[in-house]
Amino acid sequence: AQSVTQLDSQVPVFEEAPVELRCNYSSSVSVYLFWYVQYPNQGLQLLLKYLSGSTLVKGINGFEAEFNKSQTSFHLRKPSVHISDTAEYFCAVSEDGGFKTIFGAGTRLFVKA
Amino acid sequence: KAGVTQTPRYLIKTRGQQVTLSCSPISGHRSVSWYQQTPGQGLQFLFEYFSETQRNKGNFPGRFSGRQFSNSRSEMNVSTLELGDSALYLCASSQAGLVDIQYFGAGTRLSVL
């Protein structure tokens, strides 16, 4: 069965510093990978997705993620964060041919001035 | 194009009652998925509908049910409410399925007293 593990529940970081939010998944078949962001009292918004092709995926708001099949990871990175990036970030996986998405527990990114 | 609309935004019920939540997907989207979000369990998949058919469901008791209408609007019903059903219920729509980008509504926050 597919599963998603987000290795950090909270990540505090200073403004303009780089950040990496870690995500590992397990699945026996081909997968599609996603990162979503959730701001307070709002639904989720897609940051980026990996379906196939280049393993480095660029998303909105300056975020990018790299798919590493051998390590079954899909870490999210941003070279310089802003206060406005403070939110909860979810990694998610859908199996090829499946009809459900499994989400990780979320990582709360807190950007400090 | 209007986004995913969930109604109502907030709901307060008492134990034993039943509740119906509504989700209007983005125009042209035929897939609707439902998720339950709680601080302890994170985001959990409830079920996914496509063209009025449930294609997959998560591990929730039979008290949780849903349906999709011919115009792709979807409803979710929870019968015999329990305190543990208090959560943010999120609906997401996509054009054809979960490998497509899912667009989330702002959610319905259900409180069971």
Short mmCIF file of C-alpha atoms in Angstrom, two decimals:
data_model
loop_
_atom_site.label_atom_id
_atom_site.label_comp_id
_atom_site.label_asym_id
_atom_site.label_seq_id
_atom_site.Cartn_x
_atom_site.Cartn_y
_atom_site.Cartn_z
CA ALA A 1 0.00 0.00 0.00
CA GLN A 2 1.15 3.49 -0.70
CA SER A 3 2.16 5.79 2.14
CA VAL A 4 3.76 9.19 2.59
CA THR A 5 6.08 10.29 5.38
CA GLN A 6 6.93 13.90 5.99
CA LEU A 7 9.97 13.78 8.18
CA ASP A 8 9.55 17.12 9.94
CA SER A 9 6.36 18.25 11.63
CA GLN A 10 7.64 21.81 12.08
CA VAL A 11 10.41 23.75 10.39
CA PRO A 12 11.34 27.18 11.75
CA VAL A 13 13.56 29.27 9.50
CA PHE A 14 14.65 32.88 9.24
CA GLU A 15 13.47 35.07 6.40
CA GLU A 16 15.66 34.90 3.26
CA ALA A 17 17.23 31.60 4.39
CA PRO A 18 16.92 28.46 2.26
CA VAL A 19 14.57 25.69 3.31
CA GLU A 20 14.02 22.03 2.52
CA LEU A 21 10.90 20.12 3.50
CA ARG A 22 11.43 16.40 3.34
CA CYS A 23 9.05 13.79 1.96
CA ASN A 24 9.47 10.05 1.48
CA TYR A 25 6.93 7.71 -0.01
CA SER A 26 6.42 4.01 -0.43
CA SER A 27 4.66 2.30 -3.28
CA SER A 28 5.07 -0.83 -5.36
CA VAL A 29 3.95 0.82 -8.60
CA SER A 30 4.54 4.01 -10.52
CA VAL A 31 3.44 7.09 -8.65
CA TYR A 32 2.55 10.68 -9.18
CA LEU A 33 3.80 13.12 -6.55
CA PHE A 34 2.47 16.45 -5.41
CA TRP A 35 3.18 19.24 -2.96
CA TYR A 36 0.33 21.36 -1.68
CA VAL A 37 0.27 24.41 0.58
CA GLN A 38 -2.45 25.32 3.02
CA TYR A 39 -2.77 28.80 4.50
CA PRO A 40 -4.85 29.29 7.67
CA ASN A 41 -8.59 28.80 7.17
CA GLN A 42 -8.15 27.93 3.52
CA GLY A 43 -8.19 24.84 1.36
CA LEU A 44 -5.11 23.34 -0.26
CA GLN A 45 -3.37 24.87 -3.23
CA LEU A 46 -1.11 22.92 -5.57
CA LEU A 47 2.53 24.05 -5.51
CA LEU A 48 3.94 21.55 -7.99
CA LYS A 49 3.56 18.04 -9.30
CA TYR A 50 5.68 15.27 -10.76
CA LEU A 51 4.03 12.99 -13.29
CA SER A 52 6.96 11.93 -15.49
CA GLY A 53 9.98 13.31 -17.28
CA SER A 54 12.50 15.62 -15.67
CA THR A 55 13.05 14.79 -12.02
CA LEU A 56 13.46 18.45 -11.08
CA VAL A 57 10.08 20.11 -10.94
CA LYS A 58 9.52 23.84 -10.60
CA GLY A 59 6.36 25.19 -9.05
CA ILE A 60 4.76 28.42 -8.01
CA ASN A 61 6.15 30.95 -5.55
CA GLY A 62 9.76 29.94 -6.25
CA PHE A 63 9.44 26.39 -4.93
CA GLU A 64 10.98 23.35 -6.58
CA ALA A 65 11.18 19.66 -5.80
CA GLU A 66 13.33 16.77 -6.94
CA PHE A 67 12.01 13.27 -7.51
CA ASN A 68 14.53 10.62 -6.46
CA LYS A 69 13.24 7.19 -7.37
CA SER A 70 16.08 5.24 -5.76
CA GLN A 71 15.55 7.00 -2.44
CA THR A 72 11.78 7.24 -2.89
CA SER A 73 11.91 10.89 -1.95
CA PHE A 74 10.35 14.10 -3.20
CA HIS A 75 11.85 16.91 -1.14
CA LEU A 76 10.60 20.47 -1.51
CA ARG A 77 13.07 23.35 -1.60
CA LYS A 78 13.13 27.12 -1.80
CA PRO A 79 16.39 29.09 -1.92
CA SER A 80 15.08 32.12 -0.02
CA VAL A 81 11.87 32.15 2.01
CA HIS A 82 9.58 35.04 2.84
CA ILE A 83 7.36 35.68 5.81
CA SER A 84 4.40 35.00 3.53
CA ASP A 85 5.60 31.41 3.02
CA THR A 86 4.51 30.60 6.57
CA ALA A 87 1.92 27.85 6.08
CA GLU A 88 1.44 24.11 6.24
CA TYR A 89 2.86 22.04 3.40
CA PHE A 90 1.60 18.63 2.37
CA CYS A 91 3.30 16.02 0.26
CA ALA A 92 0.92 13.65 -1.55
CA VAL A 93 1.11 10.57 -3.76
CA SER A 94 -1.28 8.95 -6.22
CA GLU A 95 -0.59 5.55 -7.68
CA ASP A 96 -0.73 5.09 -11.43
CA GLY A 97 -4.17 3.74 -12.18
CA GLY A 98 -5.43 4.47 -8.71
CA PHE A 99 -8.22 6.81 -7.82
CA LYS A 100 -7.14 8.17 -4.49
CA THR A 101 -4.47 10.50 -3.18
CA ILE A 102 -2.63 9.83 0.07
CA PHE A 103 -1.35 12.84 1.95
CA GLY A 104 1.50 13.13 4.41
CA ALA A 105 0.88 14.49 7.89
CA GLY A 106 2.07 17.93 6.87
CA THR A 107 5.01 20.16 7.74
CA ARG A 108 4.38 23.51 9.33
CA LEU A 109 6.84 26.05 7.95
CA PHE A 110 7.32 29.05 10.20
CA VAL A 111 9.34 31.91 8.74
CA LYS A 112 10.77 34.32 11.30
CA ALA A 113 11.85 37.92 10.68
CA LYS B 1 -13.90 30.52 -13.90
CA ALA B 2 -15.37 29.99 -10.45
CA GLY B 3 -13.45 27.79 -8.04
CA VAL B 4 -14.64 24.86 -5.96
CA THR B 5 -17.47 25.93 -3.70
CA GLN B 6 -18.30 24.18 -0.48
CA THR B 7 -21.37 24.92 1.58
CA PRO B 8 -21.89 25.59 4.35
CA ARG B 9 -18.54 26.91 5.61
CA TYR B 10 -19.32 26.21 9.24
CA LEU B 11 -21.70 23.79 10.87
CA ILE B 12 -22.50 22.89 14.46
CA LYS B 13 -24.35 19.68 15.20
CA THR B 14 -24.96 17.47 18.22
CA ARG B 15 -24.14 13.82 18.65
CA GLY B 16 -26.54 11.47 16.93
CA GLN B 17 -27.64 13.96 14.29
CA GLN B 18 -26.87 13.65 10.62
CA VAL B 19 -25.34 16.22 8.31
CA THR B 20 -25.07 16.83 4.57
CA LEU B 21 -22.23 18.81 3.04
CA SER B 22 -22.25 20.12 -0.50
CA CYS B 23 -19.50 20.62 -3.06
CA SER B 24 -19.79 22.35 -6.43
CA PRO B 25 -16.75 21.58 -8.60
CA ILE B 26 -15.13 23.79 -11.16
CA SER B 27 -17.14 23.88 -14.36
CA GLY B 28 -16.09 21.04 -16.63
CA HIS B 29 -14.54 18.96 -13.86
CA ARG B 30 -16.01 15.49 -13.57
CA SER B 31 -14.04 14.12 -10.61
CA VAL B 32 -14.81 15.08 -7.04
CA SER B 33 -12.91 13.82 -4.01
CA TRP B 34 -13.63 14.29 -0.33
CA TYR B 35 -11.13 14.47 2.52
CA GLN B 36 -11.37 14.76 6.29
CA GLN B 37 -8.75 16.91 7.98
CA THR B 38 -8.12 16.74 11.72
CA PRO B 39 -5.13 17.81 13.83
CA GLY B 40 -4.49 14.25 14.94
CA GLN B 41 -5.04 12.30 11.73
CA GLY B 42 -4.12 14.89 9.11
CA LEU B 43 -5.76 14.65 5.70
CA GLN B 44 -7.57 11.40 5.11
CA PHE B 45 -9.20 10.34 1.86
CA LEU B 46 -12.91 9.63 2.12
CA PHE B 47 -14.02 8.84 -1.44
CA GLU B 48 -13.80 9.89 -5.06
CA TYR B 49 -16.61 10.21 -7.58
CA PHE B 50 -16.45 10.41 -11.33
CA SER B 51 -19.50 10.72 -13.55
CA GLU B 52 -21.81 9.79 -10.68
CA THR B 53 -19.82 6.63 -9.83
CA GLN B 54 -17.75 6.08 -6.74
CA ARG B 55 -14.37 4.84 -7.96
CA ASN B 56 -12.57 4.51 -4.66
CA LYS B 57 -13.13 4.96 -0.99
CA GLY B 58 -11.00 5.30 2.10
CA ASN B 59 -11.21 3.49 5.40
CA PHE B 60 -14.18 5.17 6.97
CA PRO B 61 -17.27 3.57 8.50
CA GLY B 62 -20.49 3.25 6.57
CA ARG B 63 -21.88 6.30 8.38
CA PHE B 64 -19.94 8.32 5.81
CA SER B 65 -21.52 8.28 2.39
CA GLY B 66 -21.57 10.41 -0.69
CA ARG B 67 -23.05 10.86 -4.09
CA GLN B 68 -22.51 12.80 -7.25
CA PHE B 69 -25.16 14.28 -9.45
CA SER B 70 -25.28 14.51 -13.24
CA ASN B 71 -23.98 18.10 -13.09
CA SER B 72 -20.94 16.82 -11.12
CA ARG B 73 -22.03 18.48 -7.88
CA SER B 74 -21.41 16.21 -4.95
CA GLU B 75 -22.80 15.76 -1.49
CA MET B 76 -21.36 14.01 1.50
CA ASN B 77 -23.53 12.69 4.31
CA VAL B 78 -22.55 11.67 7.80
CA SER B 79 -25.18 9.91 9.88
CA THR B 80 -25.27 9.35 13.63
CA LEU B 81 -22.62 11.96 14.30
CA GLU B 82 -19.92 11.29 16.87
CA LEU B 83 -17.67 13.77 18.66
CA GLY B 84 -14.73 12.44 16.65
CA ASP B 85 -16.37 13.53 13.42
CA SER B 86 -15.49 17.13 14.23
CA ALA B 87 -13.14 18.13 11.44
CA LEU B 88 -12.55 20.24 8.37
CA TYR B 89 -14.07 18.47 5.39
CA LEU B 90 -12.41 19.35 2.11
CA CYS B 91 -13.67 18.74 -1.36
CA ALA B 92 -11.44 18.74 -4.44
CA SER B 93 -12.29 18.60 -8.11
CA SER B 94 -10.28 17.68 -11.17
CA GLN B 95 -11.02 17.21 -14.83
CA ALA B 96 -10.73 13.46 -15.05
CA GLY B 97 -9.06 12.02 -11.99
CA LEU B 98 -6.38 12.22 -9.40
CA VAL B 99 -3.41 12.49 -11.72
CA ASP B 100 -4.91 15.74 -12.81
CA ILE B 101 -4.42 18.78 -10.67
CA GLN B 102 -6.90 18.79 -7.84
CA TYR B 103 -8.44 22.13 -6.94
CA PHE B 104 -9.60 22.37 -3.36
CA GLY B 105 -12.47 24.24 -1.84
CA ALA B 106 -12.10 26.19 1.38
CA GLY B 107 -13.78 23.39 3.30
CA THR B 108 -16.66 22.94 5.70
CA ARG B 109 -15.74 23.04 9.37
CA LEU B 110 -18.01 20.67 11.26
CA SER B 111 -18.19 20.81 15.04
CA VAL B 112 -20.04 18.03 16.85
CA LEU B 113 -21.09 18.85 20.41
#
